[in-house]
Structure formats: structure tokens, C-alpha cells
Amino acid sequence: MAQQEEVFKKLIAHCKEYGFVFPSSEIYDGLGAVYDYGQNGVELKNNIKRYWWDSMVLLNENVVGIDAAIFMHPTTWKASGHVDAFNDPLIDNKDSKKRYRADVLIEELLAKYDDKIEKEVEKAAKRFGESFDATLFRQTNPRVQEHQAKRDEIHTRFVKALNDNDLAELKQIIVDYEIVCPVSGTKNWTDVRQFNLMFSTEMGSTADGALKIYLRPETAQGIFVNYLNVQKTGRMKIPFGIAQIGKAFRNEIVARQFIFRMREFEQMEMQFFVRPGSELEWFKQWKVTRLKWHKALGLGDHKYRFHDHDKLAHYANAATDIEFEMPFGFKEVEGIHSRTDFDLSSHEKFSGKSIKYFDPELNESYTPFVIETSIGVDRMFLSIMAAAYTEEILEGGETRVVLKIPASLAPIKLAILPLVKKDGLPEKAREIMENLKFDFKCQYDEKDSIGKRYRRQDAIGTPYCVTVDHETLENNTVTLRDRDTMLQERVSIEQLSAILSEKVSMKPLFKKITE
Ligand code: ATP
């Protein structure tokens, strides 16, 4: 774990040093859990958004997009339940004065028991070799059984406390299992309190007439309140989906782990409207599709897992998370929720407007049920960076840091490098760039040795480098260097565009999703 933490620190430093992510308003020492994306970060982020957007609206005839405003009528948040129930249970340690989410402290304790069990299994697997039966071992080994029993006991109490909204019991679990503050190391805790996560502000000029409005904590409500507009104007037939990408804001209690938990972040959400009764079938289907979307990137299939929710939100009848193995463990990147007809019915009630769908096949009207897929752009960004960050020792003992970002998402697709800064090579390199720049994000670099320039491109994840040398002037060929293998091949300038189109296209990823 310590080693993983070390890697995570290096990744954060790398993100800053190479123009991916900066702390917000850094010259004023930053602002808690708010970050800015730099020149390379914004390119990667835009590519992630395009990958998601196209996978929704290009691949599915029955999914269309919208872009709703961040400010919404305040009643929206009454209807959605956020004013009354968008809370986290918080607890303070009186010695360190640090604030924590009580549920997260308990989840971390459960994860410790899982780790202990896995360690026992791994140890035994090594000891017994090929004849080892892990299932039998888990069922019979006394130490594993002991850990499992303890874990089950805590888990049962935890789930009940969450479902009963029993804050005193959450505190009691923390006391009974002697959870200590990671900073002070003490058990000196306050009571657990509820904390609403929405930011509010005022709209209007006079204090009297000003309207209290919220910064949206999720983009989904912008879709629900536009359901009728889109259904009618787009002549959409159920089942159909509405996709949206946009900023969301949450006053998170604990803001750690870099861009994993931010107070201003971006979501990519799709609400899929279906016939009542068919929602669990669609839930299953979207789980499969969304996992394929992740896996198509090739970051490693073993880095993903589903985690079904212990406590269902007030609106859901099924919910799961897609978790990714971050440097700090498996964590939620995307949520898939079967939200029933809760939101549309509630908006119908609060607005007094009918939000029904007339189903011509059934010849009846109903309020559609909804499957939601909701993914954070920033968490996706972090998972890609975490998987891509690689330190390699090369022949001769030199090390290189390389970001193995999937080529189709890489911020810069191609670096164009004249071998030397003379003999007409820069001019030739510029000429090549002039032709390619309409289709690919290219970067020209003539400073320093060619080796140093390759390292700089490796560090920002550029999948291909073209080097223009003296031979180029003779026969119009260049070397094309592959970031991951570092192999170079000689290709003609004319071929470059076609080669690159194939290598950096998102099409193969889309094909994998639809297979
Ligand atoms: P968590 O349990 O980690 O707080 P959540 O279950 O509240 O997350 P959802 O409400 O399901 O998250 O939001 C959908 C997605 O939005 C999440 O899967 C995540 O990728 C992203 N997201 C939510 N909160 C944040 C945040 N504070 N910073 C960055 N991304 C976030």
C-alpha cells in the first residue's frame, strides 16, 4: 500500500508538471478540492467526453443529447428529494479537528477485513501450490472464518444503520470497533450529524426578492425536467435515452484523493426511459454495455468490478457501481441505477403538469421508468492516468516515464521533430505539420536532443513521433516511432495520414462496444 501511495503522489506531481491538472487558483494557495485542467489535461478530458458522447448518441439511434443550464428552478430540488435527503453523515475527530464521512470510515474497516482474508488466501496458495483449493480454504480455515464472521457482523449492523438512517448506531459502530482517526490516532469522536451537500446562492438583485437557488449536484434533473420537451419535439418512442455532459457541484465533507472527490466536477449522464416492468431487464443490459465501454479502452479487464449497493437511494430499485482499481484501491467511477418512475412522478406532482407517455403499442398512458448511467469525467480521467503512468528501466539503466494513454484519447496524437535545427529539416517538418494539423492534434518540437524530445512526448502520452532527417529530403520518408514499443519504422510522408487515422481512431473501440 505504501508503495501505491508513493506512485499516487508521483502521478499527482506528474499531472502538474506536464500541464494536465493544476490546483485551482494556485497563486492564492489553491481552493480545497477544486482543480483546473491544463493544456494537456483539457485535450484528454475532451477526448474522454467525445468517446462517451459518441458511444451514446452515434451508436444508439434512440439516444439523443441535451445541454441544460446549471441553474434550475429551486422546486426542482424539492421534487428530486435533494433538499431533504442529499446528506452525508459526518463525524469529527476532536483531537485532529479532521472531518470524516462516518460511512466511509466503516467501509474502510470492512475493506481491511477483506484484505486480511485475501492475504491468508494468497499465503496459503503459495504454500500449497497447484493442489490449492481456494474455495475450500475460505470455507474451512479458522483464521479466515474468524475474519469473515467479524466482517459479516459489522456489515450487517452497518447496512441496518444506513437503511434506518440511524446516526447514533453509525457512531456506535465506530466506537465498538475502535476505529481511530488516521491523523491523530485517537478515538475521540463527536456525534454523527447529517450534512447537506448542495451549494446555494441567490438569484436576483434585491435581498428581499432574491431567489435561493442551488448549483446542481447532478446533471440528471436537467434531463428529467426536459423529458417532455425532447420526447415531443424529437418524436421519441419508448424506449429512448437522453444524454448530457455537464458540471455538477457538491460540498463534499472529505475532499481528498486529488480529482477523485471534487467540489466542482463534471458528469456524463444518460437517462433511459422504459416501459414500467421492463426496467430490470434494461438495467442488466446497460450494465453490460457500460462495462464494455470501459474495457474497450484496454486498461486491463482485471481492473474493473461491479459493486452492488448496500443501501439503495430513495429513488432506486436496483443500483450498482463500476469500480476501477485506483492507486488507493477499487473505487466507484460510474453508477448505474434503476430509478423507477420516482423523478418523473415527483416532477409531475410538484409542477402540476402531466408527464405521461402514451404508448401506441399498448394503447395506454404511463409514467416511464428510468435507467440511469452516470459517470464522472474527472474520475474517468484519473483512472486513465493511473493505468497509463508507467516507469520503465531501459537497456543501459536509464529510466523513462511514459503515459500509456489509449492512442485515441491521447492529448497530442503526433509530435513532429526535425532531427537537427538546420539543413532545411525544420522547414520540411513544418510542411508535414501543415498537412496533418487539420485532422490530428500535432506538436512541433525542435529544441534539445532527439532523445530528450522523445522523453518529453512519452511523458505526455503522445502515441507517435515523426522524425524528419536528411534522408527525408532525399526520398520523402520519415521515421515513425511508437511510444510503447519505442520501435521506429520508415514510412513515406504520403502514408502518414492513413496510418495515423487508423491508429488513433475511436472506431475500433466503438466496434468492441457493439459486438
Ligand atoms: P461517492 O459515493 O463516491 O460519493 P456517489 O455515489 O455519490 O459517489 P453518484 O451520485 O452516483 O456518486 O454520481 C455519479 C458519478 O459522478 C460517480 O460515479 C462519480 O464518477 C461522479 N462523482 C460523484 N461525486 C463526485 C465528486 N465529488 N468528484 C468527482 N466525481 C464525482
CSV table of C-alpha atoms in Angstrom, one decimal, residues 211-464:
chain,number,residue,atom,x,y,z
A,211,LEU,CA,-34.5,33.6,-5.0
A,212,LYS,CA,-32.4,31.0,-3.3
A,213,ILE,CA,-31.1,28.7,-5.9
A,214,TYR,CA,-28.8,25.7,-5.9
A,215,LEU,CA,-25.8,24.8,-8.0
A,216,ARG,CA,-27.0,21.4,-9.4
A,217,PRO,CA,-25.5,18.4,-7.6
A,218,GLU,CA,-26.2,16.2,-10.5
A,219,THR,CA,-27.0,16.8,-14.2
A,220,ALA,CA,-29.8,14.2,-14.2
A,221,GLN,CA,-32.6,16.6,-13.1
A,222,GLY,CA,-31.9,18.8,-16.2
A,223,ILE,CA,-32.8,15.7,-18.2
A,224,PHE,CA,-36.0,14.9,-16.2
A,225,VAL,CA,-37.4,18.4,-16.5
A,226,ASN,CA,-36.8,18.3,-20.2
A,227,TYR,CA,-38.2,14.8,-20.8
A,228,LEU,CA,-41.4,16.0,-22.3
A,229,ASN,CA,-39.7,18.7,-24.5
A,230,VAL,CA,-37.4,16.1,-26.0
A,231,GLN,CA,-40.0,13.3,-26.3
A,232,LYS,CA,-42.4,15.6,-28.1
A,233,THR,CA,-40.1,17.6,-30.3
A,234,GLY,CA,-37.9,14.6,-31.2
A,235,ARG,CA,-41.0,12.3,-31.6
A,236,MET,CA,-39.1,9.8,-29.4
A,237,LYS,CA,-40.7,6.4,-28.8
A,238,ILE,CA,-40.1,4.5,-25.7
A,239,PRO,CA,-37.5,3.0,-25.0
A,240,PHE,CA,-35.3,6.0,-25.6
A,241,GLY,CA,-32.5,7.9,-23.8
A,242,ILE,CA,-31.3,11.4,-23.2
A,243,ALA,CA,-27.6,12.1,-22.6
A,244,GLN,CA,-25.9,15.1,-21.1
A,245,ILE,CA,-22.4,16.2,-20.1
A,246,GLY,CA,-22.0,19.0,-17.6
A,247,LYS,CA,-20.7,20.4,-14.4
A,248,ALA,CA,-22.1,19.4,-11.0
A,249,PHE,CA,-21.3,20.7,-7.6
A,250,ARG,CA,-21.2,19.1,-4.2
A,251,ASN,CA,-19.9,20.5,-0.9
A,252,GLU,CA,-18.1,17.2,-0.1
A,253,ILE,CA,-17.2,16.8,3.5
A,254,VAL,CA,-13.9,15.0,2.9
A,255,ALA,CA,-12.1,16.2,-0.1
A,256,ARG,CA,-9.0,14.1,-0.5
A,257,GLN,CA,-7.6,11.9,-3.2
A,258,PHE,CA,-7.0,14.6,-5.8
A,259,ILE,CA,-9.6,14.7,-8.6
A,260,PHE,CA,-11.4,11.7,-7.3
A,261,ARG,CA,-13.6,13.7,-4.9
A,262,MET,CA,-14.0,17.3,-6.0
A,263,ARG,CA,-16.4,20.1,-5.1
A,264,GLU,CA,-16.9,21.1,-8.7
A,265,PHE,CA,-16.8,18.2,-11.2
A,266,GLU,CA,-18.2,17.0,-14.4
A,267,GLN,CA,-20.7,14.3,-15.1
A,268,MET,CA,-21.7,12.3,-18.2
A,269,GLU,CA,-25.2,11.0,-17.5
A,270,MET,CA,-27.8,9.2,-19.6
A,271,GLN,CA,-31.3,8.6,-18.6
A,272,PHE,CA,-33.0,5.8,-20.5
A,273,PHE,CA,-36.8,5.8,-20.4
A,274,VAL,CA,-38.5,2.4,-20.5
A,275,ARG,CA,-41.9,0.7,-20.0
A,276,PRO,CA,-42.7,0.0,-16.3
A,277,GLY,CA,-41.9,-3.6,-15.6
A,278,SER,CA,-39.1,-3.8,-18.1
A,279,GLU,CA,-36.6,-1.7,-16.1
A,280,LEU,CA,-34.6,-4.6,-14.6
A,281,GLU,CA,-34.0,-6.1,-18.0
A,282,TRP,CA,-32.7,-2.8,-19.3
A,283,PHE,CA,-30.7,-2.3,-16.1
A,284,LYS,CA,-28.9,-5.6,-16.9
A,285,GLN,CA,-28.4,-4.6,-20.5
A,286,TRP,CA,-26.9,-1.2,-19.7
A,287,LYS,CA,-24.6,-2.8,-17.1
A,288,VAL,CA,-23.1,-5.0,-19.9
A,289,THR,CA,-22.9,-2.1,-22.4
A,290,ARG,CA,-21.2,0.2,-19.9
A,291,LEU,CA,-18.6,-2.3,-18.8
A,292,LYS,CA,-17.8,-3.0,-22.5
A,293,TRP,CA,-17.3,0.8,-22.9
A,294,HIS,CA,-14.7,0.8,-20.1
A,295,LYS,CA,-13.0,-2.4,-21.2
A,296,ALA,CA,-12.6,-1.4,-24.8
A,297,LEU,CA,-10.0,1.1,-23.7
A,298,GLY,CA,-7.7,-1.8,-22.9
A,299,LEU,CA,-6.6,-0.5,-19.5
A,300,GLY,CA,-6.8,-4.1,-18.2
A,301,ASP,CA,-10.0,-6.1,-17.7
A,302,HIS,CA,-9.0,-7.2,-14.2
A,303,LYS,CA,-9.1,-3.5,-13.0
A,304,TYR,CA,-12.9,-3.4,-13.1
A,305,ARG,CA,-15.6,-4.8,-11.0
A,306,PHE,CA,-19.2,-4.3,-10.1
A,307,HIS,CA,-20.2,-3.3,-6.6
A,308,ASP,CA,-23.9,-3.6,-5.8
A,309,HIS,CA,-25.2,-1.0,-3.4
A,310,ASP,CA,-25.8,-2.0,0.2
A,311,LYS,CA,-28.2,0.9,0.7
A,312,LEU,CA,-30.5,1.9,-2.2
A,313,ALA,CA,-31.1,5.6,-2.7
A,314,HIS,CA,-34.7,6.7,-2.0
A,315,TYR,CA,-35.5,6.6,-5.7
A,316,ALA,CA,-33.9,3.3,-6.8
A,317,ASN,CA,-35.0,-0.4,-7.1
A,318,ALA,CA,-31.5,-1.6,-8.2
A,319,ALA,CA,-28.1,0.0,-8.3
A,320,THR,CA,-24.5,-0.9,-9.0
A,321,ASP,CA,-21.2,0.8,-9.3
A,322,ILE,CA,-18.5,0.1,-11.8
A,323,GLU,CA,-15.4,0.3,-9.7
A,324,PHE,CA,-11.8,0.8,-11.1
A,325,GLU,CA,-8.6,-0.2,-9.3
A,326,MET,CA,-7.2,3.2,-8.4
A,327,PRO,CA,-3.8,3.5,-6.7
A,328,PHE,CA,-5.8,3.7,-3.4
A,329,GLY,CA,-8.0,0.6,-4.1
A,330,PHE,CA,-11.1,-0.2,-6.0
A,331,LYS,CA,-13.3,2.9,-6.2
A,332,GLU,CA,-16.5,3.9,-7.9
A,333,VAL,CA,-16.1,5.5,-11.4
A,334,GLU,CA,-19.7,5.0,-12.6
A,335,GLY,CA,-23.1,4.4,-11.1
A,336,ILE,CA,-25.9,2.5,-12.9
A,337,HIS,CA,-29.2,3.0,-11.3
A,338,SER,CA,-32.7,1.8,-11.8
A,339,ARG,CA,-34.5,5.0,-10.7
A,340,THR,CA,-38.1,3.7,-11.1
A,341,ASP,CA,-40.6,6.5,-12.0
A,342,PHE,CA,-39.6,8.4,-8.9
A,343,ASP,CA,-38.2,11.6,-10.6
A,344,LEU,CA,-40.8,12.0,-13.4
A,345,SER,CA,-43.7,11.3,-11.0
A,346,SER,CA,-42.3,13.7,-8.4
A,347,HIS,CA,-41.9,16.5,-11.0
A,348,GLU,CA,-45.4,15.8,-12.2
A,349,LYS,CA,-46.7,16.2,-8.6
A,350,PHE,CA,-44.7,19.4,-7.8
A,351,SER,CA,-45.2,21.1,-11.2
A,352,GLY,CA,-48.9,20.1,-11.6
A,353,LYS,CA,-48.1,19.2,-15.3
A,354,SER,CA,-48.8,15.8,-16.7
A,355,ILE,CA,-45.7,13.9,-17.6
A,356,LYS,CA,-47.1,10.8,-19.1
A,357,TYR,CA,-46.3,8.8,-22.2
A,358,PHE,CA,-48.9,7.4,-24.5
A,359,ASP,CA,-47.7,4.0,-25.6
A,360,PRO,CA,-49.3,3.3,-29.0
A,361,GLU,CA,-48.5,-0.4,-28.9
A,362,LEU,CA,-50.1,-0.9,-25.5
A,363,ASN,CA,-52.7,1.8,-26.2
A,364,GLU,CA,-52.2,3.2,-22.7
A,365,SER,CA,-50.5,6.0,-20.9
A,366,TYR,CA,-48.0,5.6,-18.1
A,367,THR,CA,-45.1,7.4,-16.4
A,368,PRO,CA,-41.9,5.8,-17.8
A,369,PHE,CA,-39.4,4.1,-15.6
A,370,VAL,CA,-35.7,5.2,-15.9
A,371,ILE,CA,-32.3,3.5,-16.0
A,372,GLU,CA,-29.5,5.9,-15.4
A,373,THR,CA,-25.9,5.6,-16.3
A,374,SER,CA,-23.8,8.2,-14.5
A,375,ILE,CA,-20.1,8.6,-14.8
A,376,GLY,CA,-17.7,11.3,-13.6
A,377,VAL,CA,-15.4,12.7,-16.3
A,378,ASP,CA,-12.8,13.5,-13.6
A,379,ARG,CA,-12.8,10.0,-12.1
A,380,MET,CA,-12.5,8.6,-15.6
A,381,PHE,CA,-9.6,10.9,-16.3
A,382,LEU,CA,-7.9,9.7,-13.0
A,383,SER,CA,-8.4,6.1,-13.8
A,384,ILE,CA,-6.8,6.5,-17.3
A,385,MET,CA,-3.9,8.4,-15.9
A,386,ALA,CA,-3.4,5.9,-13.1
A,387,ALA,CA,-3.4,3.0,-15.5
A,388,ALA,CA,-1.2,4.8,-18.0
A,389,TYR,CA,1.5,6.1,-15.7
A,390,THR,CA,4.5,3.8,-16.2
A,391,GLU,CA,8.1,3.9,-15.1
A,392,GLU,CA,10.4,1.8,-17.2
A,393,ILE,CA,14.0,0.9,-16.9
A,394,LEU,CA,15.6,0.8,-20.3
A,395,GLU,CA,18.6,-1.0,-21.6
A,396,GLY,CA,21.6,0.8,-20.3
A,397,GLY,CA,19.9,1.5,-17.0
A,398,GLU,CA,18.2,4.8,-18.0
A,399,THR,CA,14.6,5.2,-16.8
A,400,ARG,CA,11.7,6.7,-18.7
A,401,VAL,CA,8.3,7.8,-17.5
A,402,VAL,CA,5.7,7.1,-20.1
A,403,LEU,CA,1.9,7.7,-20.1
A,404,LYS,CA,0.4,4.7,-22.0
A,405,ILE,CA,-2.9,6.6,-22.6
A,406,PRO,CA,-5.0,4.8,-25.3
A,407,ALA,CA,-4.0,6.4,-28.5
A,408,SER,CA,-7.5,7.6,-29.4
A,409,LEU,CA,-7.7,9.6,-26.2
A,410,ALA,CA,-4.1,10.9,-26.1
A,411,PRO,CA,-3.9,14.8,-25.9
A,412,ILE,CA,-1.4,15.0,-28.7
A,413,LYS,CA,-1.5,12.4,-31.4
A,414,LEU,CA,1.7,13.2,-33.2
A,415,ALA,CA,4.9,15.0,-32.5
A,416,ILE,CA,6.8,16.3,-35.5
A,417,LEU,CA,10.5,16.5,-34.8
A,418,PRO,CA,13.3,17.7,-37.2
A,419,LEU,CA,16.4,15.7,-36.3
A,420,VAL,CA,18.5,18.9,-36.3
A,421,LYS,CA,17.6,22.6,-36.4
A,422,LYS,CA,19.3,23.3,-39.8
A,423,ASP,CA,19.8,22.0,-43.3
A,424,GLY,CA,16.1,22.6,-44.3
A,425,LEU,CA,14.8,20.0,-41.9
A,426,PRO,CA,12.7,22.4,-39.8
A,427,GLU,CA,11.0,23.7,-42.9
A,428,LYS,CA,10.3,20.2,-44.1
A,429,ALA,CA,8.9,19.3,-40.7
A,430,ARG,CA,6.6,22.4,-40.7
A,431,GLU,CA,5.4,21.4,-44.2
A,432,ILE,CA,4.3,18.0,-42.9
A,433,MET,CA,2.6,19.5,-39.9
A,434,GLU,CA,0.7,21.9,-42.2
A,435,ASN,CA,-0.9,19.0,-43.9
A,436,LEU,CA,-1.7,16.9,-40.9
A,437,LYS,CA,-2.9,19.5,-38.5
A,438,PHE,CA,-6.4,19.6,-39.9
A,439,ASP,CA,-7.0,16.0,-38.8
A,440,PHE,CA,-4.7,15.4,-35.8
A,441,LYS,CA,-3.6,17.4,-32.8
A,442,CYS,CA,0.2,17.7,-33.6
A,443,GLN,CA,3.0,19.3,-31.8
A,444,TYR,CA,6.2,20.6,-33.3
A,445,ASP,CA,9.4,20.5,-31.3
A,446,GLU,CA,13.0,21.3,-32.4
A,447,LYS,CA,14.6,22.0,-29.1
A,448,ASP,CA,17.2,19.7,-27.4
A,449,SER,CA,18.5,16.3,-28.5
A,450,ILE,CA,16.1,13.9,-30.2
A,451,GLY,CA,16.3,11.6,-27.2
A,452,LYS,CA,15.2,14.3,-24.8
A,453,ARG,CA,12.3,15.2,-27.1
A,454,TYR,CA,11.1,11.6,-27.3
A,455,ARG,CA,11.1,11.5,-23.4
A,456,ARG,CA,9.0,14.7,-23.3
A,457,GLN,CA,6.5,13.2,-25.6
A,458,ASP,CA,6.4,9.9,-23.7
A,459,ALA,CA,5.7,11.9,-20.5
A,460,ILE,CA,2.6,13.4,-22.0
A,461,GLY,CA,1.5,10.2,-23.7
A,462,THR,CA,1.9,11.1,-27.4
A,463,PRO,CA,1.5,7.8,-29.2
A,464,TYR,CA,3.6,8.6,-32.3
